[in-house]
mmCIF file of C-alpha atoms and ligand atoms in Angstrom:
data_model
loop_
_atom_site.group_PDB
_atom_site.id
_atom_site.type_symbol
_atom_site.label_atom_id
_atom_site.label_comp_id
_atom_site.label_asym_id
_atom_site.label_seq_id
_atom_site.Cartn_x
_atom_site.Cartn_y
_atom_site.Cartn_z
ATOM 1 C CA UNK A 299 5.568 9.084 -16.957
ATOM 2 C CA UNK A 300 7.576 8.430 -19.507
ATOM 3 C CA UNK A 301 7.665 5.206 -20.000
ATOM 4 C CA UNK A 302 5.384 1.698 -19.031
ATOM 5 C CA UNK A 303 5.524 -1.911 -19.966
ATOM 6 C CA UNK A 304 1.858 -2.991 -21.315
ATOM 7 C CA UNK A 305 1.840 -6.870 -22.412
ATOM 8 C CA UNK A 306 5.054 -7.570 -23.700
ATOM 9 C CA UNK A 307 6.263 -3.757 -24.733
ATOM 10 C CA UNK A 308 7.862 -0.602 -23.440
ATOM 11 C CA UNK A 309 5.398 2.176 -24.875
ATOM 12 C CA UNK A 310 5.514 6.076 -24.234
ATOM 13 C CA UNK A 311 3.564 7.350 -21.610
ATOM 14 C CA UNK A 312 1.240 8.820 -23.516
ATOM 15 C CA UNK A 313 0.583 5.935 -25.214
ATOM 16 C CA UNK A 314 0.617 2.902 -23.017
ATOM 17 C CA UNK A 315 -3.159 2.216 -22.980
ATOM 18 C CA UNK A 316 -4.976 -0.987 -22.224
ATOM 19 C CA UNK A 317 -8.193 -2.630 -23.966
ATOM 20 C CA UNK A 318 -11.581 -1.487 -23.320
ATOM 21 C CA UNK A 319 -12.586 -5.067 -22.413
ATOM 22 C CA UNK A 320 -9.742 -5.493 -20.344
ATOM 23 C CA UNK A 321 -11.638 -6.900 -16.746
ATOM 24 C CA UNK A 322 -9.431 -4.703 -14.462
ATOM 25 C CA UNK A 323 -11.131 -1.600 -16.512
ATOM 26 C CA UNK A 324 -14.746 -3.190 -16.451
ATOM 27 C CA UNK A 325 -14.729 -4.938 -13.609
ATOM 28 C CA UNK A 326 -11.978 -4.191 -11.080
ATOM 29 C CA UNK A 327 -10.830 -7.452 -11.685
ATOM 30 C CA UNK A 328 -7.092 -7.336 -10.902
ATOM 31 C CA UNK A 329 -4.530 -7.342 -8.231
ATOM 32 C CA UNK A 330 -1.662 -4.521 -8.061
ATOM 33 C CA UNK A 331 1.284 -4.075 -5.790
ATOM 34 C CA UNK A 332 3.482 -0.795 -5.243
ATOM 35 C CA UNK A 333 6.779 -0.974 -3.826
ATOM 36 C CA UNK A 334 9.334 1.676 -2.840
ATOM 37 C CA UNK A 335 12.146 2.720 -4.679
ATOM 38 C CA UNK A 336 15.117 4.478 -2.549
ATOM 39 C CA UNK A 337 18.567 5.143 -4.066
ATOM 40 C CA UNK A 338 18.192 3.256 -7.032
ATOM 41 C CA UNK A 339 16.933 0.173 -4.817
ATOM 42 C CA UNK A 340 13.816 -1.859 -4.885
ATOM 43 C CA UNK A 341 12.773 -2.089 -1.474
ATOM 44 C CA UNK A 342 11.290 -5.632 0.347
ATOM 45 C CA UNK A 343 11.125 -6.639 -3.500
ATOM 46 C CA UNK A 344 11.016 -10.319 -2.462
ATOM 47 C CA UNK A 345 8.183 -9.470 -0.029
ATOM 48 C CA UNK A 346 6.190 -7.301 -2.653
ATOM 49 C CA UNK A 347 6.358 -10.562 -4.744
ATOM 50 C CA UNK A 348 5.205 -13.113 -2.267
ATOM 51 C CA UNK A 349 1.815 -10.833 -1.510
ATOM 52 C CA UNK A 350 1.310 -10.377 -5.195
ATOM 53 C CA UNK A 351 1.519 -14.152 -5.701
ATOM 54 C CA UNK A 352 -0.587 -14.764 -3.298
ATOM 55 C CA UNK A 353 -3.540 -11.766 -4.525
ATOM 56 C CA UNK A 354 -3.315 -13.759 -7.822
ATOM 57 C CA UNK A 355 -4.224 -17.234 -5.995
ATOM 58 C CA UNK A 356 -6.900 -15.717 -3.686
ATOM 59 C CA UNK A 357 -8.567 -14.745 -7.190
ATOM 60 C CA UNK A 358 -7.442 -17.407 -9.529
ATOM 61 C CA UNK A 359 -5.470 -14.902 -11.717
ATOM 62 C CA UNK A 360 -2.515 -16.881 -13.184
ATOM 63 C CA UNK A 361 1.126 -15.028 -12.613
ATOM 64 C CA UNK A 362 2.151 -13.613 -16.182
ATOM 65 C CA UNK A 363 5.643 -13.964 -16.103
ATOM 66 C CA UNK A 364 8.394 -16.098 -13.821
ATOM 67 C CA UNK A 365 9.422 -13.559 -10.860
ATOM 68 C CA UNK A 366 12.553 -13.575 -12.648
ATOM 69 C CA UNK A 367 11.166 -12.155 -15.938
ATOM 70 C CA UNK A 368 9.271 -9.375 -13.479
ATOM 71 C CA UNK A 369 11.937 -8.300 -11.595
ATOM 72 C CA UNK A 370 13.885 -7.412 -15.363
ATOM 73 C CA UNK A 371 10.969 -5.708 -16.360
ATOM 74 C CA UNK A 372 10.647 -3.371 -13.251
ATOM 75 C CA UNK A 373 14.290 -2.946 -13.344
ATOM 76 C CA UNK A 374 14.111 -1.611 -17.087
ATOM 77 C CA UNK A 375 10.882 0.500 -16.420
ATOM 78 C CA UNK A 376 12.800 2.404 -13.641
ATOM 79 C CA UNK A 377 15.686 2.815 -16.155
ATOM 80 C CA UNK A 378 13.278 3.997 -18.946
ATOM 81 C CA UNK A 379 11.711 6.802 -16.457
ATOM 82 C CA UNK A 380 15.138 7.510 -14.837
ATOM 83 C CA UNK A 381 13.889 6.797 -10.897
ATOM 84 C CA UNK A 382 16.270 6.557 -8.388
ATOM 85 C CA UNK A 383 13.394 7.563 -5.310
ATOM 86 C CA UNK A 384 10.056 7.122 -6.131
ATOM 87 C CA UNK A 385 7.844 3.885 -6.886
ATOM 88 C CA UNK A 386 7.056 0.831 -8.809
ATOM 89 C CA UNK A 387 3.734 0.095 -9.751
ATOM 90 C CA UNK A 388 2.405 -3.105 -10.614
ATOM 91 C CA UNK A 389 -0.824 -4.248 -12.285
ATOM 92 C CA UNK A 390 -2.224 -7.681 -13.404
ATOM 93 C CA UNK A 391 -5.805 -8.535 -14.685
ATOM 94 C CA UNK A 392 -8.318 -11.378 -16.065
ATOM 95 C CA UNK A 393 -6.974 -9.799 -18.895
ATOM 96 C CA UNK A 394 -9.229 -9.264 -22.009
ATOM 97 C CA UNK A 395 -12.433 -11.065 -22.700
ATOM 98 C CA UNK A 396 -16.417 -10.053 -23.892
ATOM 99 C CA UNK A 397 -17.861 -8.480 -21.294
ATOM 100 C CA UNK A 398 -19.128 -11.774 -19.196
ATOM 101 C CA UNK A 399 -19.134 -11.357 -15.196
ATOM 102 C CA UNK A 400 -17.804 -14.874 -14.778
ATOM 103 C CA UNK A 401 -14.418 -15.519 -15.764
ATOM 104 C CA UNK A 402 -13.497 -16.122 -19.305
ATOM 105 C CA UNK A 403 -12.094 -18.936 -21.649
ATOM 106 C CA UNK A 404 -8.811 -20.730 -18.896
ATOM 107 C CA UNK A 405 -6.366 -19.505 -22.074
ATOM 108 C CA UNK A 406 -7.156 -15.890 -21.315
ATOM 109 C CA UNK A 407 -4.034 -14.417 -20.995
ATOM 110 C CA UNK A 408 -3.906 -11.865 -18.041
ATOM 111 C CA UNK A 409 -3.103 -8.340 -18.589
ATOM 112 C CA UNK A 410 0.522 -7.063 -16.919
ATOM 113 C CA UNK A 411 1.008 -3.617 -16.712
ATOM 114 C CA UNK A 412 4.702 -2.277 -15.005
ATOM 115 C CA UNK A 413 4.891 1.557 -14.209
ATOM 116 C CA UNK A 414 7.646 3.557 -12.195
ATOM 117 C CA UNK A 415 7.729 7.232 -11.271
ATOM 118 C CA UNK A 416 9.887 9.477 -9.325
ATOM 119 C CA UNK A 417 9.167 10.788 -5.495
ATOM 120 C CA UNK A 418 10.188 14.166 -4.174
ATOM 121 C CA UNK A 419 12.194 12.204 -1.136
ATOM 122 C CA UNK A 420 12.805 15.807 0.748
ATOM 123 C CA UNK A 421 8.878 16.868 0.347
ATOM 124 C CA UNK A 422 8.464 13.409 2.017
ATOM 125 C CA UNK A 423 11.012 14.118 4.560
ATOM 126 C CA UNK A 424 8.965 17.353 5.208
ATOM 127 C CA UNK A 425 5.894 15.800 5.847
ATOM 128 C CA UNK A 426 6.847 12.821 8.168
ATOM 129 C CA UNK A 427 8.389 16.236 9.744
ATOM 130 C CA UNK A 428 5.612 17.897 10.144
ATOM 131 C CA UNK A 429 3.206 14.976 10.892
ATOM 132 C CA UNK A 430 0.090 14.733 9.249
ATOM 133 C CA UNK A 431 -4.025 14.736 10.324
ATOM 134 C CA UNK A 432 -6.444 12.424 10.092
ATOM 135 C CA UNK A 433 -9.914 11.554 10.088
ATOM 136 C CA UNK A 434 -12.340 8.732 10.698
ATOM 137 C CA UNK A 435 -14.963 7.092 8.419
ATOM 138 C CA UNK A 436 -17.141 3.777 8.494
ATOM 139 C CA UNK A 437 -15.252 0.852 7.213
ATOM 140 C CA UNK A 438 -17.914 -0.016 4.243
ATOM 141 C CA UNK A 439 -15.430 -2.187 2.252
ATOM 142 C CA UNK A 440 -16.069 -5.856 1.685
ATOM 143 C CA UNK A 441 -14.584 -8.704 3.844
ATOM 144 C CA UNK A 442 -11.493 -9.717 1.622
ATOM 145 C CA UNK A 443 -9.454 -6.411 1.868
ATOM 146 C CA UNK A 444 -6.795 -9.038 2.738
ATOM 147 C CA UNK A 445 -6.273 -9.365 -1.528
ATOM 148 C CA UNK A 446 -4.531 -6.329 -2.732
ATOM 149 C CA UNK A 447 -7.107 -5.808 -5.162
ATOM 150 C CA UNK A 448 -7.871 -2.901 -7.665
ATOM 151 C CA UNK A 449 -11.363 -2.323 -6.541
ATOM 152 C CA UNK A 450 -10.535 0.732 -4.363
ATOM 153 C CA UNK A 451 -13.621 3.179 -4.403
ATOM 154 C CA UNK A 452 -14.122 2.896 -0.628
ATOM 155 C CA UNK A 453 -10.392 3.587 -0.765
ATOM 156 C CA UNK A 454 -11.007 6.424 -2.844
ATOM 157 C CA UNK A 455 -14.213 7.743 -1.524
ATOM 158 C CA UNK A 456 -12.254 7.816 2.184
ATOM 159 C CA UNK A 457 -9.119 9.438 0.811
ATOM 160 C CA UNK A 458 -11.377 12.404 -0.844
ATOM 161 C CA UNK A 459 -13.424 12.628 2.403
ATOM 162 C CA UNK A 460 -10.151 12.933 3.828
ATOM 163 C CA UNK A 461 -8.580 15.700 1.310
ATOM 164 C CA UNK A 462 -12.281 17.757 2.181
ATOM 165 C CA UNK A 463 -11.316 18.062 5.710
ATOM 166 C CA UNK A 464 -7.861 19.134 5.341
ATOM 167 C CA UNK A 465 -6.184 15.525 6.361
ATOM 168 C CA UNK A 466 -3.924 13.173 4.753
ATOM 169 C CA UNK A 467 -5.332 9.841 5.327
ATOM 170 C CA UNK A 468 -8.633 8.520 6.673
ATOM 171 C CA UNK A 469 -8.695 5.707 8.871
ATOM 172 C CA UNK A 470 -11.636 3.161 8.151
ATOM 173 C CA UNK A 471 -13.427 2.193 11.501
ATOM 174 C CA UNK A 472 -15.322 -1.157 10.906
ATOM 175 C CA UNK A 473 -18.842 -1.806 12.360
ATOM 176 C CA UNK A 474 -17.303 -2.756 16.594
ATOM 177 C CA UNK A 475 -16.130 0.284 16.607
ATOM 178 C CA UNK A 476 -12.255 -0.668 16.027
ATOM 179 C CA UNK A 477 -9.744 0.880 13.671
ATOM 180 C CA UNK A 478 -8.625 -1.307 11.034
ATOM 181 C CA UNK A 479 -6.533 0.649 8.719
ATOM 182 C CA UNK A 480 -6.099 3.872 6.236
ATOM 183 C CA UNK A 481 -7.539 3.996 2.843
ATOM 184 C CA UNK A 482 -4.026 3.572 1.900
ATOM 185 C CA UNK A 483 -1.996 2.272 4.674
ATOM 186 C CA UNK A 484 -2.014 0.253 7.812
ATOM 187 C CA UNK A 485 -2.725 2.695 11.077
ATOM 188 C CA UNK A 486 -0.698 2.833 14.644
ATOM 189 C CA UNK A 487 -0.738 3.909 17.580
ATOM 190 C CA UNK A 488 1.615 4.381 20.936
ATOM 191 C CA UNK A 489 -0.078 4.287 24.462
ATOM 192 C CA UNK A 490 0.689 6.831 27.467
ATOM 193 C CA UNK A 491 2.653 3.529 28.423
ATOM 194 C CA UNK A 492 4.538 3.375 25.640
ATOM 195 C CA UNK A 493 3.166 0.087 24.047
ATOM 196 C CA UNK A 494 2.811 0.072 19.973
ATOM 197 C CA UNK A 495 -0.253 -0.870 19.152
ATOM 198 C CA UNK A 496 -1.787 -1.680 16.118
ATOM 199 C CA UNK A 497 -4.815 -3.823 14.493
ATOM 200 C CA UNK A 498 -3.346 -7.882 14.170
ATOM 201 C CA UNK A 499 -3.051 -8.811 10.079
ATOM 202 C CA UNK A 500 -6.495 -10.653 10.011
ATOM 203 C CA UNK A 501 -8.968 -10.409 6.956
ATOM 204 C CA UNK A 502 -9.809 -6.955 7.990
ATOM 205 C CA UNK A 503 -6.946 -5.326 6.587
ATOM 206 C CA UNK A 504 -3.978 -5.455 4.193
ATOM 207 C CA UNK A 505 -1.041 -7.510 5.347
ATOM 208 C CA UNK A 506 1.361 -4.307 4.868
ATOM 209 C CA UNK A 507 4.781 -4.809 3.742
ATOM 210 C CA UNK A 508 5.836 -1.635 5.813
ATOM 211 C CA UNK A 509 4.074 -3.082 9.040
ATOM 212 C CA UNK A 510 5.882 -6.290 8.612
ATOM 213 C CA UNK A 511 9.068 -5.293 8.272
ATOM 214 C CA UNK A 512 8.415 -2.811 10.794
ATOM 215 C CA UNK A 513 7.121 -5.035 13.671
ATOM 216 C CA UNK A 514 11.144 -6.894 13.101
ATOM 217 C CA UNK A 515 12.261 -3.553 13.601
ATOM 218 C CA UNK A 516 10.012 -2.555 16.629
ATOM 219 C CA UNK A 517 11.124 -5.801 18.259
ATOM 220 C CA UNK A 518 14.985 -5.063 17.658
ATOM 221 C CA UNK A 519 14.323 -1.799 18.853
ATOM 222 C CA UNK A 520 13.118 -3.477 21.745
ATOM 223 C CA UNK A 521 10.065 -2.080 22.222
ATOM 224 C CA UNK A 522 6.303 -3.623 23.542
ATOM 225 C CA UNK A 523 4.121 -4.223 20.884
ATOM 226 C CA UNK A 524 0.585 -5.362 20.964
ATOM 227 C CA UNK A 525 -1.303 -6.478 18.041
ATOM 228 C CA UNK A 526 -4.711 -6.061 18.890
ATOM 229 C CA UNK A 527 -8.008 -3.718 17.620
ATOM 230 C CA UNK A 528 -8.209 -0.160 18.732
ATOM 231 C CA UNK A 529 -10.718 2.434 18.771
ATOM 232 C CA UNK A 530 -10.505 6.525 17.475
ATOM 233 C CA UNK A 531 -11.295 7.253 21.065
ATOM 234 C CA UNK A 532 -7.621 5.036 22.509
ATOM 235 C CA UNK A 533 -6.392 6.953 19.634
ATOM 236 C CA UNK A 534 -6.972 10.513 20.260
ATOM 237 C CA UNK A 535 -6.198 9.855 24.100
ATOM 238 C CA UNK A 536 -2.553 7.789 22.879
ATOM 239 C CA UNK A 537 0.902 9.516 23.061
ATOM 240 C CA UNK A 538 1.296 9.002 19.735
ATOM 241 C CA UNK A 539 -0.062 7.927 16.443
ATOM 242 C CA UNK A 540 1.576 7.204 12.939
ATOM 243 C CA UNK A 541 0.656 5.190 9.975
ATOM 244 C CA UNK A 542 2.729 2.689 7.455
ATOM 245 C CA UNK A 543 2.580 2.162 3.553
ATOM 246 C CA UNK A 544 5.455 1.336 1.283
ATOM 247 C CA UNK A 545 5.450 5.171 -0.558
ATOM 248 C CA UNK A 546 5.671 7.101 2.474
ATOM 249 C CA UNK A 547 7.216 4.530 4.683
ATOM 250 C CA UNK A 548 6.906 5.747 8.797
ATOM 251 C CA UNK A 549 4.611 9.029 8.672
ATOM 252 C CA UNK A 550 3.767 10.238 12.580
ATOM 253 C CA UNK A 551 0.034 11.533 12.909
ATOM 254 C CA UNK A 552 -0.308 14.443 14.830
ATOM 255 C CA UNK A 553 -4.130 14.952 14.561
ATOM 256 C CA UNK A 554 -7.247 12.902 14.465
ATOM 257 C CA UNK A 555 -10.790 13.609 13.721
ATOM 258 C CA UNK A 556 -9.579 17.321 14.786
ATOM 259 C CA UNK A 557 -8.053 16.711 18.140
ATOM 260 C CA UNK A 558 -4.462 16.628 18.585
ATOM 261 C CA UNK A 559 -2.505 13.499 19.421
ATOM 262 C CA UNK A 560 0.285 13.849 22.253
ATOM 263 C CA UNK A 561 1.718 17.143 22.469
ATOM 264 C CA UNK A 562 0.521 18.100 18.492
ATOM 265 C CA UNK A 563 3.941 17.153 17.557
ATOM 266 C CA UNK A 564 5.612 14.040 15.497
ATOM 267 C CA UNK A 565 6.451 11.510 18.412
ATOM 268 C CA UNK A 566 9.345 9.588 19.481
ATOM 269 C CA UNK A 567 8.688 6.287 18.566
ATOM 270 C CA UNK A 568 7.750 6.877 15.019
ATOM 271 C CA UNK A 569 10.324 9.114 14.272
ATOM 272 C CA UNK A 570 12.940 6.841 15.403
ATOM 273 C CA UNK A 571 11.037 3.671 13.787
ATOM 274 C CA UNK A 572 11.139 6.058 10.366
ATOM 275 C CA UNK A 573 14.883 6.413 10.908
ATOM 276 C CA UNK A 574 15.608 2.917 11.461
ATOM 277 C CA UNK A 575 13.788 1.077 8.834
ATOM 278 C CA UNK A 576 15.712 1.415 5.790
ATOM 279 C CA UNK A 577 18.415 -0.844 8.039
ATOM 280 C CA UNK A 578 15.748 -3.400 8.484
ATOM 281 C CA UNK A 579 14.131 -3.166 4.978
ATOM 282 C CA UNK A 580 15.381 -5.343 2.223
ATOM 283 C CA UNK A 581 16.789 -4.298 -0.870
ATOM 284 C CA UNK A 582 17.721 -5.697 -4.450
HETATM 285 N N1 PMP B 268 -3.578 -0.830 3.627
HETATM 286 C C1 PMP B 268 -4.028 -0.418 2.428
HETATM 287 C C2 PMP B 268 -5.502 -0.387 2.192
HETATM 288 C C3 PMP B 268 -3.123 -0.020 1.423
HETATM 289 O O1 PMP B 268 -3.567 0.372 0.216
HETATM 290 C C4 PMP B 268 -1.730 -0.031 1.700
HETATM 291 C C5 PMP B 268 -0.752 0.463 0.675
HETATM 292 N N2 PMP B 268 -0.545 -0.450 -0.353
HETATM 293 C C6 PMP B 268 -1.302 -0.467 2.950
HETATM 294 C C7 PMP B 268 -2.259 -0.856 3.899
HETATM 295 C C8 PMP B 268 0.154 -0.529 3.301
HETATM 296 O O2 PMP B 268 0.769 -1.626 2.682
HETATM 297 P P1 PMP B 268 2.308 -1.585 2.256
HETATM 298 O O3 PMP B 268 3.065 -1.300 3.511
HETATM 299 O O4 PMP B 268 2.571 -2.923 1.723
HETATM 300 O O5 PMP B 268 2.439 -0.492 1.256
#
């Protein structure tokens, strides 16, 4: 990285550091947001925005800066690190205070920290290709994964699990049994009949940018969709599986706990919903 914006400045890399007694360090105390980057484009910018603001509210976390003011600074820190495919990320905290669990002084001003870095768009390309595997583990998060929150060791616990067995992604299965989503995105499937499937945007999983914009394009696509919970078992026995996130956009999974979806091979639907999204996306 070459450059980041850390409260109020554009620092090297190597540099750009935050306060030990910043509350997103000690206590996970933050909200973040990534959003895509494609040609030179922010992607569902407006979208990214809207979720953020409403992280902040869920945690009484005031917003930093005027939209506005944000959307400059992401636009300069893709500049500064030269991005034209890759991601913004996005950080805000409590900001910095004496260690105290409850929240500081009201005049605490929170921390904002803007980074942007370059994605290998063929490598991508290659994998949604290729498809990717899967596996299963117990949903042990707590109930407000709705908040796009930094506190992400079950996230990161699942991922490693994941990166153990060979797999890309590991899809959390909550205490009935159902699928709710991936340690990093939200998790789909495609019945023998052809029906999309995948887990409705309650409290037990992230309202996904990608799956939002993607259900508009599922519907102009004209095909059935059903939100509703499913299990690993529907899954391995579907036609085909895939799973959503702003990075990696539409990546089909061919494998899941070991057993292959479908045929073993990327399926039709989400290869043609990965095709067709960028026309559905936004873009500023
Ligand atoms: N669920 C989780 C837990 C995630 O971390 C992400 C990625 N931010 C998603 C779903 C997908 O959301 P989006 O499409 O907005 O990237």
């Amino acid at each position: 990285m070459r450059s980041a914006y850390v409260n109020g400045r554009y620092l090297p890399g190597a540099r750009a550091t935050v306060h030990i007694e910043d509350r997103g360090y000690q206590f996970s105390d933050g909200v973040y947001e990534v959003c895509e980057v494609r040609d030179s484009h922010i992607i569902d910018g407006q979208r990214h925005m809207a979720r953020l603001r409403r992280s902040l509210a869920e945690l009484r976390i005031p917003m930093p800066m005027s939209d506005r003011a944000l959307g400059i600074v992401m636009r300069e820190c893709l500049l500064r690190n030269r991005v034209r495919d890759g991601i913004i990320y996005l950080q805000i905290t409590r900001g910095v205070a004496r260690r105290d669990h409850a929240f500081p002084a009201p005049d605490t001003k929170p921390s904002l920290v803007v980074t942007a870095r370059s994605l290998d768009r063929a490598a991508n390309e290659r994998i949604a290709v290729e498809g990717v595997a899967v596996v299963t583990v117990p949903d042990n998060r707590w109930e407000r994964v709705d908040i796009k929150s930094i506190s992400l060791l079950p996230n990161v616990l699942a991922k490693q699990a994941a990166r153990e067995q060979g797999a890309k992604e590991a899809w959390f299965v909550d205490s009935s049994g159902h699928v709710t989503e991936g340690s990093s995105s939200n998790a789909w499937i495609v019945t023998i009949d052809g029906k999309v499937v995948t887990r409705p945007a309650d409290r037990g999983i992230l309202r996904g940018i990608t799956r939002a914009v993607l259900l508009e394009v599922i519907k102009a696509q004209g095909l059935s969709l059903e939100e509703r919970a499913f299990t690993p078992q529907e899954a391995y026995k579907s036609r085909e599986a895939f799973l959503t996130s702003a990075s990696q956009v539409v990546v089909p999974v061919v494998r899941i706990d070991g057993r292959a979806v479908g045929n073993g091979a990327p399926g039709l639907v989400a290869t043609a919903l990965r095709a067709k999204f960028h026309e559905h996306a936004g873009r500023s």
